PDB file of C-alpha atoms in Angstrom:
ATOM      1  CA  LEU A 799     137.738 130.638 101.393  1.00 78.00           C
ATOM      2  CA  LYS A 800     135.827 128.138 102.700  1.00 77.00           C
ATOM      3  CA  GLN A 801     133.654 128.431  99.646  1.00 79.00           C
ATOM      4  CA  GLY A 802     136.496 128.108  96.849  1.00 82.00           C
ATOM      5  CA  ASN A 803     135.126 132.116  96.150  1.00 84.00           C
ATOM      6  CA  GLU A 804     138.949 133.019  94.657  1.00 87.00           C
ATOM      7  CA  GLU A 805     138.125 136.844  93.462  1.00 89.00           C
ATOM      8  CA  ALA A 806     135.643 137.254  96.629  1.00 88.00           C
ATOM      9  CA  ALA A 807     138.567 136.148  99.413  1.00 87.00           C
ATOM     10  CA  LYS A 808     140.767 138.428  97.273  1.00 88.00           C
ATOM     11  CA  THR A 809     139.226 141.580  97.524  1.00 89.00           C
ATOM     12  CA  ALA A 810     137.863 140.607 101.073  1.00 87.00           C
ATOM     13  CA  LEU A 811     142.025 140.654 101.481  1.00 85.00           C
ATOM     14  CA  HIS A 812     142.813 143.337  99.876  1.00 85.00           C
ATOM     15  CA  THR A 813     139.968 145.290 101.918  1.00 86.00           C
ATOM     16  CA  LEU A 814     141.196 144.274 104.947  1.00 82.00           C
ATOM     17  CA  LEU A 815     144.889 145.267 103.732  1.00 81.00           C
ATOM     18  CA  GLY A 816     144.135 148.580 102.768  1.00 81.00           C
ATOM     19  CA  ASP A 817     142.680 149.522 105.941  1.00 77.00           C
ATOM     20  CA  LEU A 818     145.769 148.779 108.037  1.00 74.00           C
ATOM     21  CA  ARG A 819     147.889 150.168 105.200  1.00 72.00           C
ATOM     22  CA  GLY A 820     146.259 154.045 106.140  1.00 67.00           C
ATOM     23  CA  LYS A 821     147.725 153.176 110.192  1.00 70.00           C
ATOM     24  CA  GLU A 822     150.579 154.547 110.901  1.00 74.00           C
ATOM     25  CA  VAL A 823     151.997 152.612 113.337  1.00 72.00           C
ATOM     26  CA  SER A 824     155.321 150.429 114.318  1.00 77.00           C
ATOM     27  CA  LEU A 825     156.150 146.804 112.495  1.00 76.00           C
ATOM     28  CA  PHE A 826     155.207 145.275 115.825  1.00 81.00           C
ATOM     29  CA  TYR A 827     151.658 146.837 115.824  1.00 77.00           C
ATOM     30  CA  LEU A 828     151.101 146.197 112.502  1.00 76.00           C
ATOM     31  CA  ARG A 829     152.054 142.478 112.855  1.00 77.00           C
ATOM     32  CA  CYS A 830     149.677 142.504 116.031  1.00 79.00           C
ATOM     33  CA  MET A 831     147.040 143.547 113.822  1.00 77.00           C
ATOM     34  CA  CYS A 832     147.826 141.177 111.307  1.00 81.00           C
ATOM     35  CA  PHE A 833     147.883 138.220 113.841  1.00 84.00           C
ATOM     36  CA  ASP A 834     144.369 137.598 113.704  1.00 81.00           C
ATOM     37  CA  LEU A 835     144.112 137.161 110.133  1.00 82.00           C
ATOM     38  CA  ILE A 836     147.036 134.973 109.860  1.00 85.00           C
ATOM     39  CA  ASN A 837     145.130 133.088 112.820  1.00 87.00           C
ATOM     40  CA  THR A 838     141.279 132.728 110.137  1.00 85.00           C
ATOM     41  CA  PHE A 839     143.483 131.268 107.339  1.00 84.00           C
ATOM     42  CA  LEU A 840     146.004 128.760 109.702  1.00 86.00           C
ATOM     43  CA  ARG A 841     142.472 127.749 110.993  1.00 87.00           C
ATOM     44  CA  THR A 842     140.781 127.368 107.779  1.00 85.00           C
ATOM     45  CA  MET A 843     143.859 124.827 106.183  1.00 85.00           C
ATOM     46  CA  ASN A 844     143.708 122.893 109.236  1.00 86.00           C
ATOM     47  CA  GLU A 845     140.092 122.238 108.744  1.00 84.00           C
ATOM     48  CA  LEU A 846     140.701 121.372 105.262  1.00 81.00           C
ATOM     49  CA  SER A 847     143.680 119.117 106.339  1.00 83.00           C
ATOM     50  CA  LEU A 848     145.736 121.343 103.979  1.00 83.00           C
ATOM     51  CA  THR A 849     149.500 122.175 104.820  1.00 83.00           C
ATOM     52  CA  ILE A 850     151.700 124.942 104.549  1.00 82.00           C
ATOM     53  CA  ARG A 851     154.797 125.186 102.266  1.00 82.00           C
ATOM     54  CA  PRO A 852     157.683 126.166 104.299  1.00 84.00           C
ATOM     55  CA  GLU A 853     158.662 129.150 102.443  1.00 84.00           C
ATOM     56  CA  GLN A 854     154.334 130.580 102.565  1.00 82.00           C
ATOM     57  CA  ARG A 855     154.998 129.517 106.565  1.00 82.00           C
ATOM     58  CA  GLN A 856     158.210 132.061 106.332  1.00 83.00           C
ATOM     59  CA  SER A 857     156.515 134.956 104.706  1.00 83.00           C
ATOM     60  CA  LEU A 858     153.612 135.517 106.671  1.00 81.00           C
ATOM     61  CA  THR A 859     155.874 135.318 110.056  1.00 81.00           C
ATOM     62  CA  GLU A 860     158.684 137.797 108.214  1.00 84.00           C
ATOM     63  CA  PHE A 861     156.695 140.224 106.235  1.00 82.00           C
ATOM     64  CA  THR A 862     157.311 144.334 106.894  1.00 81.00           C
ATOM     65  CA  THR A 863     154.612 145.883 105.391  1.00 80.00           C
ATOM     66  CA  PRO A 864     150.997 144.955 104.496  1.00 80.00           C
ATOM     67  CA  GLU A 865     152.220 144.517 100.269  1.00 83.00           C
ATOM     68  CA  GLN A 866     153.909 141.525 101.875  1.00 85.00           C
ATOM     69  CA  LEU A 867     151.998 139.780 103.256  1.00 83.00           C
ATOM     70  CA  GLY A 868     149.512 140.581 101.076  1.00 86.00           C
ATOM     71  CA  LYS A 869     151.080 138.352  98.663  1.00 88.00           C
ATOM     72  CA  ALA A 870     152.358 135.462 101.129  1.00 87.00           C
ATOM     73  CA  MET A 871     148.454 135.299 101.851  1.00 87.00           C
ATOM     74  CA  GLU A 872     147.312 134.901  98.227  1.00 90.00           C
ATOM     75  CA  SER A 873     149.413 132.082  97.654  1.00 87.00           C
ATOM     76  CA  LEU A 874     147.672 130.674 100.387  1.00 87.00           C
ATOM     77  CA  ILE A 875     143.931 131.681  98.406  1.00 89.00           C
ATOM     78  CA  ASP A 876     144.960 130.384  95.503  1.00 88.00           C
ATOM     79  CA  ASP A 877     146.188 126.839  97.837  1.00 87.00           C
ATOM     80  CA  ILE A 878     142.719 127.063  99.352  1.00 87.00           C
ATOM     81  CA  CYS A 879     140.197 127.551  96.824  1.00 86.00           C
ATOM     82  CA  ALA A 880     141.776 124.851  94.296  1.00 87.00           C
ATOM     83  CA  HIS A 881     141.802 123.083  97.088  1.00 82.00           C
ATOM     84  CA  VAL A 882     138.124 122.913  98.392  1.00 81.00           C
ATOM     85  CA  ASN A 883     136.509 123.632  94.353  1.00 79.00           C
ATOM     86  CA  ALA A 884     138.484 120.123  93.295  1.00 81.00           C
ATOM     87  CA  SER A 885     136.846 118.355  96.870  1.00 77.00           C
ATOM     88  CA  LYS A 886     133.569 120.191  95.304  1.00 74.00           C
ATOM     89  CA  GLU A 887     134.166 118.478  92.299  1.00 73.00           C
ATOM     90  CA  SER A 888     134.748 115.054  93.694  1.00 69.00           C
ATOM     91  CA  LYS A 889     131.661 115.440  95.802  1.00 73.00           C
ATOM     92  CA  ASN A 890     129.763 116.676  93.059  1.00 74.00           C
ATOM     93  CA  SER A 891     130.980 113.628  90.767  1.00 78.00           C
ATOM     94  CA  ALA A 892     129.576 110.861  93.654  1.00 83.00           C
ATOM     95  CA  LEU A 893     126.975 112.525  94.416  1.00 84.00           C
ATOM     96  CA  GLY A 894     125.843 112.061  90.489  1.00 85.00           C
ATOM     97  CA  ARG A 895     127.316 108.062  90.137  1.00 87.00           C
ATOM     98  CA  ASP A 896     124.792 107.816  93.341  1.00 90.00           C
ATOM     99  CA  ILE A 897     122.200 109.404  92.352  1.00 90.00           C
ATOM    100  CA  LEU A 898     122.494 107.871  88.532  1.00 90.00           C
ATOM    101  CA  ALA A 899     122.586 104.516  90.258  1.00 92.00           C
ATOM    102  CA  TYR A 900     119.715 105.302  92.742  1.00 94.00           C
ATOM    103  CA  ILE A 901     117.688 106.436  88.991  1.00 93.00           C
ATOM    104  CA  GLY A 902     118.776 102.780  87.203  1.00 93.00           C
ATOM    105  CA  GLU A 903     117.602 100.922  90.129  1.00 95.00           C
ATOM    106  CA  ASN A 904     114.907 102.751  90.242  1.00 95.00           C
ATOM    107  CA  PHE A 905     112.613 104.038  87.201  1.00 94.00           C
ATOM    108  CA  ARG A 906     110.840 100.891  86.866  1.00 94.00           C
ATOM    109  CA  GLN A 907     109.013 102.096  89.686  1.00 93.00           C
ATOM    110  CA  TYR A 908     105.759 103.549  88.346  1.00 89.00           C
ATOM    111  CA  ASP A 909     105.388 106.595  91.177  1.00 90.00           C
ATOM    112  CA  LEU A 910     109.409 107.451  91.002  1.00 92.00           C
ATOM    113  CA  ASN A 911     109.690 111.316  90.608  1.00 91.00           C
ATOM    114  CA  LEU A 912     111.326 114.501  91.371  1.00 89.00           C
ATOM    115  CA  GLU A 913     110.328 115.138  94.642  1.00 91.00           C
ATOM    116  CA  LYS A 914     110.995 111.395  95.760  1.00 91.00           C
ATOM    117  CA  ILE A 915     114.091 112.065  94.306  1.00 91.00           C
ATOM    118  CA  SER A 916     115.583 115.046  95.831  1.00 89.00           C
ATOM    119  CA  ASP A 917     113.824 113.496  98.862  1.00 91.00           C
ATOM    120  CA  HIS A 918     115.750 110.598  99.352  1.00 91.00           C
ATOM    121  CA  PHE A 919     118.923 112.528  98.807  1.00 90.00           C
ATOM    122  CA  GLN A 920     117.988 115.991 100.787  1.00 90.00           C
ATOM    123  CA  MET A 921     118.358 118.774  97.849  1.00 89.00           C
ATOM    124  CA  SER A 922     116.233 120.955  97.084  1.00 90.00           C
ATOM    125  CA  LEU A 923     113.659 120.571  93.914  1.00 89.00           C
ATOM    126  CA  SER A 924     115.499 122.884  92.427  1.00 90.00           C
ATOM    127  CA  TYR A 925     118.719 121.932  93.101  1.00 88.00           C
ATOM    128  CA  PHE A 926     118.312 118.258  92.364  1.00 90.00           C
ATOM    129  CA  SER A 927     116.972 119.225  88.525  1.00 90.00           C
ATOM    130  CA  ARG A 928     119.948 121.423  87.904  1.00 87.00           C
ATOM    131  CA  PHE A 929     122.533 118.865  89.156  1.00 86.00           C
ATOM    132  CA  MET A 930     120.208 116.553  86.797  1.00 87.00           C
ATOM    133  CA  LYS A 931     120.830 118.512  83.789  1.00 87.00           C
ATOM    134  CA  ASP A 932     124.839 119.200  84.474  1.00 82.00           C
ATOM    135  CA  GLN A 933     125.496 116.089  84.932  1.00 79.00           C
ATOM    136  CA  THR A 934     123.600 114.481  82.497  1.00 80.00           C
ATOM    137  CA  GLY A 935     122.419 116.621  79.519  1.00 84.00           C
ATOM    138  CA  TYR A 936     118.966 115.502  80.539  1.00 88.00           C
ATOM    139  CA  THR A 937     115.784 117.001  82.867  1.00 91.00           C
ATOM    140  CA  PHE A 938     115.205 113.751  85.285  1.00 92.00           C
ATOM    141  CA  THR A 939     112.012 113.484  83.451  1.00 90.00           C
ATOM    142  CA  GLU A 940     113.855 112.498  79.679  1.00 90.00           C
ATOM    143  CA  TYR A 941     116.182 110.666  81.838  1.00 91.00           C
ATOM    144  CA  VAL A 942     113.892 108.668  82.765  1.00 92.00           C
ATOM    145  CA  THR A 943     111.962 108.164  79.583  1.00 90.00           C
ATOM    146  CA  TYR A 944     114.852 107.313  78.234  1.00 91.00           C
ATOM    147  CA  LEU A 945     116.025 104.568  80.669  1.00 93.00           C
ATOM    148  CA  ARG A 946     112.284 103.459  80.522  1.00 93.00           C
ATOM    149  CA  MET A 947     112.418 103.153  76.268  1.00 93.00           C
ATOM    150  CA  GLU A 948     115.484 101.197  76.023  1.00 94.00           C
ATOM    151  CA  GLU A 949     114.474  98.679  78.848  1.00 95.00           C
ATOM    152  CA  VAL A 950     111.257  97.834  76.923  1.00 95.00           C
ATOM    153  CA  LYS A 951     112.799  97.550  73.734  1.00 94.00           C
ATOM    154  CA  ARG A 952     115.615  95.391  75.719  1.00 94.00           C
ATOM    155  CA  LEU A 953     112.398  93.472  76.450  1.00 95.00           C
ATOM    156  CA  LEU A 954     111.132  93.375  73.107  1.00 94.00           C
ATOM    157  CA  ARG A 955     114.195  91.967  71.381  1.00 94.00           C
ATOM    158  CA  GLN A 956     115.106  88.948  74.311  1.00 94.00           C
ATOM    159  CA  THR A 957     111.870  88.271  75.235  1.00 93.00           C
ATOM    160  CA  ASP A 958     108.682  86.991  74.994  1.00 92.00           C
ATOM    161  CA  MET A 959     106.348  88.782  77.391  1.00 94.00           C
ATOM    162  CA  ALA A 960     102.965  90.919  76.291  1.00 94.00           C
ATOM    163  CA  ILE A 961     103.669  94.264  75.152  1.00 94.00           C
ATOM    164  CA  LYS A 962     101.653  95.331  77.930  1.00 94.00           C
ATOM    165  CA  ASP A 963     103.312  93.583  80.573  1.00 95.00           C
ATOM    166  CA  ILE A 964     106.513  95.114  79.141  1.00 95.00           C
ATOM    167  CA  VAL A 965     104.832  98.945  79.310  1.00 94.00           C
ATOM    168  CA  VAL A 966     104.160  97.912  82.534  1.00 94.00           C
ATOM    169  CA  SER A 967     106.806  96.645  84.452  1.00 95.00           C
ATOM    170  CA  VAL A 968     108.390  99.105  83.424  1.00 94.00           C
ATOM    171  CA  GLY A 969     107.264 101.772  85.548  1.00 92.00           C
ATOM    172  CA  TYR A 970     104.367 103.025  83.331  1.00 89.00           C
ATOM    173  CA  ALA A 971     100.674 102.565  84.293  1.00 86.00           C
ATOM    174  CA  ASP A 972      98.426 104.338  81.088  1.00 90.00           C
ATOM    175  CA  VAL A 973     100.765 102.141  78.159  1.00 91.00           C
ATOM    176  CA  PRO A 974      97.869 103.599  75.637  1.00 92.00           C
ATOM    177  CA  ASN A 975      99.621 106.662  76.133  1.00 92.00           C
ATOM    178  CA  PHE A 976     103.543 104.610  75.797  1.00 91.00           C
ATOM    179  CA  MET A 977     102.784 103.590  73.025  1.00 92.00           C
ATOM    180  CA  ARG A 978     101.712 106.539  71.516  1.00 93.00           C
ATOM    181  CA  LYS A 979     105.114 108.158  73.054  1.00 91.00           C
ATOM    182  CA  PHE A 980     107.250 105.055  71.586  1.00 92.00           C
ATOM    183  CA  LYS A 981     105.819 105.626  68.258  1.00 93.00           C
ATOM    184  CA  ASN A 982     106.770 109.459  67.794  1.00 92.00           C
ATOM    185  CA  THR A 983     110.030 108.804  69.044  1.00 89.00           C
ATOM    186  CA  GLU A 984     111.055 105.696  67.279  1.00 91.00           C
ATOM    187  CA  GLY A 985     108.905 106.439  64.515  1.00 93.00           C
ATOM    188  CA  ILE A 986     106.895 102.638  64.389  1.00 94.00           C
ATOM    189  CA  THR A 987     104.608 100.585  66.944  1.00 93.00           C
ATOM    190  CA  LEU A 988     106.661  98.704  69.793  1.00 94.00           C
ATOM    191  CA  GLY A 989     104.799  95.669  67.952  1.00 93.00           C
ATOM    192  CA  GLN A 990     106.823  96.383  64.401  1.00 94.00           C
ATOM    193  CA  TYR A 991     109.938  97.534  66.773  1.00 93.00           C
ATOM    194  CA  ARG A 992     109.714  92.989  67.838  1.00 93.00           C
ATOM    195  CA  LYS A 993     108.866  92.242  65.272  1.00 92.00           C
ATOM    196  CA  LEU A 994     111.926  93.874  63.180  1.00 91.00           C
ATOM    197  CA  HIS A 995     114.492  93.133  66.365  1.00 88.00           C
ATOM    198  CA  THR A 996     113.980  89.301  66.703  1.00 80.00           C
ATOM    199  CA  PRO A 997     115.394  86.310  64.671  1.00 74.00           C
TER     200      PRO A 997
END
């Protein structure tokens, strides 16, 4: 339930209720055996600050068969999992914004790398790599390269800084390597780009 895995929660519920169906017990004992299950659901809802709807409350207290209880609990599973998944999406969006803001503020640092950022956000390298690709469509390296390229182009258009200084200012220590990369990407040299884009 807390993972928002609706399918797994419903499978577990059906297994538990299937065990109860085979028992020849009175309604009183059936309800007593189900109280633990009901309490687990209610505790989870309480931890997630979810309120139970009146018709759900009634179904949980007035059931006479495991099937009736199962239907009531499936409704709760739907609500709980929807809430958990919406909360995850919201957290992921906020985390994504924080990560992109952090990269946006720090992409000019030549030592900015996967390890540094994943450590800053307390994520494993593999999780951070997947998260980055999911959020932006780029790998971390592609995204940083894109930001640096855009900043170099902006500085070429708007300043008269020396080309070497521009390249170093966006985090590249190896100026000739960046110049080759720029020409491969843009089809022209940095000097040609500046001439084309300045009056």
